[in-house]
Amino acid sequence: MRLKLSFTFEVSTVESSKKRALKKLESLRKPVSAVYSVERNNTQTPRYLLRSMSKKNKKPPLAVSNQSSVIGTGRKPGARIDGIGGLYVNIPEDADIGNKGEWVEIPPIPGALVINVGDLLQILSNGKYKSAEHRVRTTSTKSRVSIPIFTIPKPTEKIAPLPQVVEKDGIALYREFVLADYMNNFFTNPHDGKKSLDFARI
């Protein structure tokens, strides 16, 4: 009975958090749309930015925490928030600050929402927004539960830089492709930094 009650509470908490996250994402979509002059009635935009997929990962506590104690599915370009810490972001080669290739810990800020831009938003924005390589590791003796909420288009959607952005930039940095093809390339090849973006680069 105790297990059932705990599971029910956990599921309801996840669903409640997911609804709040999607509401926040909708509010964040508005200024992005305004910057790129995307019409409100453009049915492609909400699908691009608001279709969600949730996933739960539990990471057990570690008695000793160090840089090699990385637990999770590896490096990936998404959103994280909690009070435990352990979020690390990789400094890209074209960054103006820090040591290139260094993993920098992002300390948690109470009440703050951290959003890691993914590859698809980098492509949609024609490189204006850079996807961030990140990883999560345990940094204390506390158990850690990560519940990422991804915003991702349907597999059949065609992805390309938004026309409004290309018009302003004068050139498209990425070609159009079907999302399913991009994801197939992403998961069938070894991960090596952000080289998965080469699939779409012109």
mmCIF file of C-alpha atoms in Angstrom:
data_model
loop_
_atom_site.group_PDB
_atom_site.id
_atom_site.type_symbol
_atom_site.label_atom_id
_atom_site.label_comp_id
_atom_site.label_asym_id
_atom_site.label_seq_id
_atom_site.Cartn_x
_atom_site.Cartn_y
_atom_site.Cartn_z
ATOM 1 C CA MET A 1 0.000 0.000 0.000
ATOM 2 C CA ARG A 2 2.822 2.376 0.885
ATOM 3 C CA LEU A 3 4.517 1.669 -2.450
ATOM 4 C CA LYS A 4 1.274 2.273 -4.349
ATOM 5 C CA LEU A 5 0.650 5.584 -2.577
ATOM 6 C CA SER A 6 4.229 6.674 -3.230
ATOM 7 C CA PHE A 7 3.969 5.789 -6.925
ATOM 8 C CA THR A 8 0.633 7.602 -7.286
ATOM 9 C CA PHE A 9 2.050 10.721 -5.640
ATOM 10 C CA GLU A 10 5.149 10.549 -7.836
ATOM 11 C CA VAL A 11 3.132 10.269 -11.055
ATOM 12 C CA SER A 12 0.823 13.146 -10.092
ATOM 13 C CA THR A 13 3.839 15.281 -9.187
ATOM 14 C CA VAL A 14 5.479 14.565 -12.545
ATOM 15 C CA GLU A 15 2.285 15.408 -14.463
ATOM 16 C CA SER A 16 1.827 18.619 -12.477
ATOM 17 C CA SER A 17 5.430 19.635 -13.121
ATOM 18 C CA LYS A 18 5.051 18.821 -16.820
ATOM 19 C CA LYS A 19 1.993 21.076 -17.126
ATOM 20 C CA ARG A 20 3.817 23.940 -15.409
ATOM 21 C CA ALA A 21 6.855 23.434 -17.630
ATOM 22 C CA LEU A 22 4.766 23.491 -20.820
ATOM 23 C CA LYS A 23 3.015 26.655 -19.631
ATOM 24 C CA LYS A 24 6.396 28.273 -19.080
ATOM 25 C CA LEU A 25 7.619 27.107 -22.488
ATOM 26 C CA GLU A 26 4.551 28.670 -24.101
ATOM 27 C CA SER A 27 5.362 31.999 -22.423
ATOM 28 C CA LEU A 28 8.970 31.707 -23.617
ATOM 29 C CA ARG A 29 7.831 30.943 -27.173
ATOM 30 C CA LYS A 30 6.103 34.310 -27.523
ATOM 31 C CA PRO A 31 9.201 36.542 -27.407
ATOM 32 C CA VAL A 32 11.070 34.144 -29.704
ATOM 33 C CA SER A 33 8.214 34.372 -32.196
ATOM 34 C CA ALA A 34 8.196 38.161 -31.892
ATOM 35 C CA VAL A 35 11.931 38.450 -32.556
ATOM 36 C CA TYR A 36 11.649 36.432 -35.739
ATOM 37 C CA SER A 37 8.286 37.880 -36.795
ATOM 38 C CA VAL A 38 6.603 34.469 -36.690
ATOM 39 C CA GLU A 39 2.865 34.869 -37.052
ATOM 40 C CA ARG A 40 0.682 33.671 -34.182
ATOM 41 C CA ASN A 41 -1.478 31.659 -36.586
ATOM 42 C CA ASN A 42 1.543 29.842 -38.028
ATOM 43 C CA THR A 43 0.601 26.269 -37.079
ATOM 44 C CA GLN A 44 4.168 25.018 -37.594
ATOM 45 C CA THR A 45 5.619 27.083 -34.749
ATOM 46 C CA PRO A 46 3.728 25.546 -31.784
ATOM 47 C CA ARG A 47 4.493 22.058 -33.122
ATOM 48 C CA TYR A 48 8.149 22.928 -33.387
ATOM 49 C CA LEU A 49 8.426 24.310 -29.885
ATOM 50 C CA LEU A 50 5.692 22.756 -27.782
ATOM 51 C CA ARG A 51 5.370 19.036 -28.513
ATOM 52 C CA SER A 52 6.765 17.399 -25.374
ATOM 53 C CA MET A 53 8.386 14.130 -24.437
ATOM 54 C CA SER A 54 9.189 13.381 -20.808
ATOM 55 C CA LYS A 55 11.770 10.986 -19.455
ATOM 56 C CA LYS A 56 12.788 10.071 -15.918
ATOM 57 C CA ASN A 57 16.282 9.140 -14.782
ATOM 58 C CA LYS A 58 17.217 8.204 -11.234
ATOM 59 C CA LYS A 59 20.826 8.548 -10.172
ATOM 60 C CA PRO A 60 21.854 6.873 -6.879
ATOM 61 C CA PRO A 61 23.863 8.788 -4.284
ATOM 62 C CA LEU A 62 27.643 8.612 -4.301
ATOM 63 C CA ALA A 63 29.676 8.505 -1.126
ATOM 64 C CA VAL A 64 32.519 10.322 -2.883
ATOM 65 C CA SER A 65 31.958 12.798 -5.683
ATOM 66 C CA ASN A 66 34.583 13.544 -8.313
ATOM 67 C CA GLN A 67 34.871 14.547 -11.946
ATOM 68 C CA SER A 68 34.950 10.929 -13.121
ATOM 69 C CA SER A 69 31.740 10.050 -11.290
ATOM 70 C CA VAL A 70 29.437 10.879 -14.157
ATOM 71 C CA ILE A 71 26.138 9.022 -14.131
ATOM 72 C CA GLY A 72 23.580 9.331 -16.901
ATOM 73 C CA THR A 73 23.165 8.884 -20.620
ATOM 74 C CA GLY A 74 26.153 11.015 -21.539
ATOM 75 C CA ARG A 75 26.655 14.377 -23.173
ATOM 76 C CA LYS A 76 23.627 15.868 -24.824
ATOM 77 C CA PRO A 77 22.338 19.205 -26.086
ATOM 78 C CA GLY A 78 18.015 20.387 -23.098
ATOM 79 C CA ALA A 79 16.453 21.949 -19.297
ATOM 80 C CA ARG A 80 17.432 21.303 -15.752
ATOM 81 C CA ILE A 81 16.436 22.766 -12.374
ATOM 82 C CA ASP A 82 16.881 21.539 -8.788
ATOM 83 C CA GLY A 83 18.747 22.380 -5.605
ATOM 84 C CA ILE A 84 21.246 19.527 -5.668
ATOM 85 C CA GLY A 85 23.511 20.785 -8.417
ATOM 86 C CA GLY A 86 25.614 18.678 -10.724
ATOM 87 C CA LEU A 87 24.776 20.296 -14.070
ATOM 88 C CA TYR A 88 27.856 20.795 -16.250
ATOM 89 C CA VAL A 89 28.034 22.634 -19.581
ATOM 90 C CA ASN A 90 30.835 22.217 -22.102
ATOM 91 C CA ILE A 91 32.479 25.396 -23.430
ATOM 92 C CA PRO A 92 32.389 25.210 -27.248
ATOM 93 C CA GLU A 93 35.350 25.940 -29.489
ATOM 94 C CA ASP A 94 33.824 29.161 -30.847
ATOM 95 C CA ALA A 95 33.027 30.630 -27.407
ATOM 96 C CA ASP A 96 34.508 33.992 -26.401
ATOM 97 C CA ILE A 97 35.035 32.999 -22.764
ATOM 98 C CA GLY A 98 36.615 30.201 -20.746
ATOM 99 C CA ASN A 99 38.847 27.342 -21.766
ATOM 100 C CA LYS A 100 37.619 25.582 -24.905
ATOM 101 C CA GLY A 101 36.375 22.061 -24.214
ATOM 102 C CA GLU A 102 36.264 22.593 -20.442
ATOM 103 C CA TRP A 103 33.291 21.330 -18.417
ATOM 104 C CA VAL A 104 31.953 24.145 -16.216
ATOM 105 C CA GLU A 105 29.608 23.484 -13.305
ATOM 106 C CA ILE A 106 26.419 25.546 -13.306
ATOM 107 C CA PRO A 107 25.429 26.135 -9.658
ATOM 108 C CA PRO A 108 21.684 25.962 -8.941
ATOM 109 C CA ILE A 109 19.897 29.273 -8.356
ATOM 110 C CA PRO A 110 16.723 29.008 -6.215
ATOM 111 C CA GLY A 111 13.650 29.775 -8.298
ATOM 112 C CA ALA A 112 15.584 29.936 -11.565
ATOM 113 C CA LEU A 113 14.694 27.968 -14.682
ATOM 114 C CA VAL A 114 17.655 26.870 -16.786
ATOM 115 C CA ILE A 115 16.941 25.933 -20.397
ATOM 116 C CA ASN A 116 19.608 24.261 -22.483
ATOM 117 C CA VAL A 117 19.093 24.973 -26.166
ATOM 118 C CA GLY A 118 19.035 21.837 -28.321
ATOM 119 C CA ASP A 119 20.311 21.194 -31.843
ATOM 120 C CA LEU A 120 16.927 21.740 -33.489
ATOM 121 C CA LEU A 121 16.497 25.234 -32.049
ATOM 122 C CA GLN A 122 20.012 26.060 -33.226
ATOM 123 C CA ILE A 123 18.971 25.001 -36.727
ATOM 124 C CA LEU A 124 15.607 26.799 -36.605
ATOM 125 C CA SER A 125 17.348 30.008 -35.483
ATOM 126 C CA ASN A 126 20.006 29.574 -38.195
ATOM 127 C CA GLY A 127 22.709 29.436 -35.537
ATOM 128 C CA LYS A 128 21.536 32.440 -33.495
ATOM 129 C CA TYR A 129 20.899 30.154 -30.518
ATOM 130 C CA LYS A 130 23.704 27.667 -29.827
ATOM 131 C CA SER A 131 22.884 24.188 -28.541
ATOM 132 C CA ALA A 132 24.719 23.400 -25.304
ATOM 133 C CA GLU A 133 26.511 20.161 -24.567
ATOM 134 C CA HIS A 134 25.700 19.229 -20.999
ATOM 135 C CA ARG A 135 25.886 16.356 -18.560
ATOM 136 C CA VAL A 136 24.570 15.690 -15.075
ATOM 137 C CA ARG A 137 26.380 13.948 -12.235
ATOM 138 C CA THR A 138 25.719 13.408 -8.538
ATOM 139 C CA THR A 139 27.611 15.782 -6.291
ATOM 140 C CA SER A 140 26.426 14.708 -2.861
ATOM 141 C CA THR A 141 25.115 11.754 -0.891
ATOM 142 C CA LYS A 142 21.556 12.628 -1.891
ATOM 143 C CA SER A 143 19.635 10.612 -4.466
ATOM 144 C CA ARG A 144 18.951 12.506 -7.643
ATOM 145 C CA VAL A 145 15.888 12.174 -9.853
ATOM 146 C CA SER A 146 16.031 13.960 -13.195
ATOM 147 C CA ILE A 147 12.805 14.376 -15.170
ATOM 148 C CA PRO A 148 13.692 16.089 -18.457
ATOM 149 C CA ILE A 149 10.875 17.517 -20.551
ATOM 150 C CA PHE A 150 11.864 17.823 -24.194
ATOM 151 C CA THR A 151 10.146 19.927 -26.821
ATOM 152 C CA ILE A 152 10.487 18.186 -30.141
ATOM 153 C CA PRO A 153 8.656 18.102 -33.486
ATOM 154 C CA LYS A 154 6.946 15.053 -34.923
ATOM 155 C CA PRO A 155 9.285 12.604 -36.741
ATOM 156 C CA THR A 156 7.652 13.469 -40.079
ATOM 157 C CA GLU A 157 8.202 17.228 -39.734
ATOM 158 C CA LYS A 158 10.542 19.014 -42.118
ATOM 159 C CA ILE A 159 13.121 21.068 -40.250
ATOM 160 C CA ALA A 160 15.010 24.059 -41.642
ATOM 161 C CA PRO A 161 16.002 27.569 -40.562
ATOM 162 C CA LEU A 162 12.918 29.765 -40.253
ATOM 163 C CA PRO A 163 12.394 31.758 -43.489
ATOM 164 C CA GLN A 164 12.194 35.026 -41.540
ATOM 165 C CA VAL A 165 15.621 34.382 -40.031
ATOM 166 C CA VAL A 166 17.208 33.427 -43.362
ATOM 167 C CA GLU A 167 15.793 36.599 -44.916
ATOM 168 C CA LYS A 168 17.466 38.701 -42.213
ATOM 169 C CA ASP A 169 20.741 36.763 -42.311
ATOM 170 C CA GLY A 170 20.921 36.597 -46.090
ATOM 171 C CA ILE A 171 22.010 32.949 -46.096
ATOM 172 C CA ALA A 172 20.850 29.609 -44.668
ATOM 173 C CA LEU A 173 23.500 27.737 -42.684
ATOM 174 C CA TYR A 174 21.492 24.501 -42.577
ATOM 175 C CA ARG A 175 19.572 22.533 -45.178
ATOM 176 C CA GLU A 176 16.013 21.255 -44.867
ATOM 177 C CA PHE A 177 15.609 17.676 -43.634
ATOM 178 C CA VAL A 178 13.024 15.321 -42.148
ATOM 179 C CA LEU A 179 13.411 14.976 -38.380
ATOM 180 C CA ALA A 180 13.314 11.158 -38.477
ATOM 181 C CA ASP A 181 16.400 11.151 -40.723
ATOM 182 C CA TYR A 182 18.270 13.476 -38.383
ATOM 183 C CA MET A 183 17.414 11.388 -35.311
ATOM 184 C CA ASN A 184 18.409 8.183 -37.095
ATOM 185 C CA ASN A 185 21.811 9.709 -37.870
ATOM 186 C CA PHE A 186 22.104 10.960 -34.275
ATOM 187 C CA PHE A 187 21.470 7.579 -32.658
ATOM 188 C CA THR A 188 23.310 5.332 -35.133
ATOM 189 C CA ASN A 189 26.639 7.174 -34.983
ATOM 190 C CA PRO A 190 29.013 7.533 -32.020
ATOM 191 C CA HIS A 191 28.531 10.781 -30.114
ATOM 192 C CA ASP A 192 31.388 13.196 -30.705
ATOM 193 C CA GLY A 193 30.649 16.636 -29.367
ATOM 194 C CA LYS A 194 28.272 18.509 -31.630
ATOM 195 C CA LYS A 195 29.264 16.764 -34.861
ATOM 196 C CA SER A 196 25.674 15.553 -35.261
ATOM 197 C CA LEU A 197 24.924 19.049 -36.581
ATOM 198 C CA ASP A 198 27.131 18.303 -39.592
ATOM 199 C CA PHE A 199 24.201 16.253 -40.914
ATOM 200 C CA ALA A 200 22.306 19.486 -41.576
ATOM 201 C CA ARG A 201 25.094 21.951 -42.287
ATOM 202 C CA ILE A 202 25.379 23.381 -45.789
#
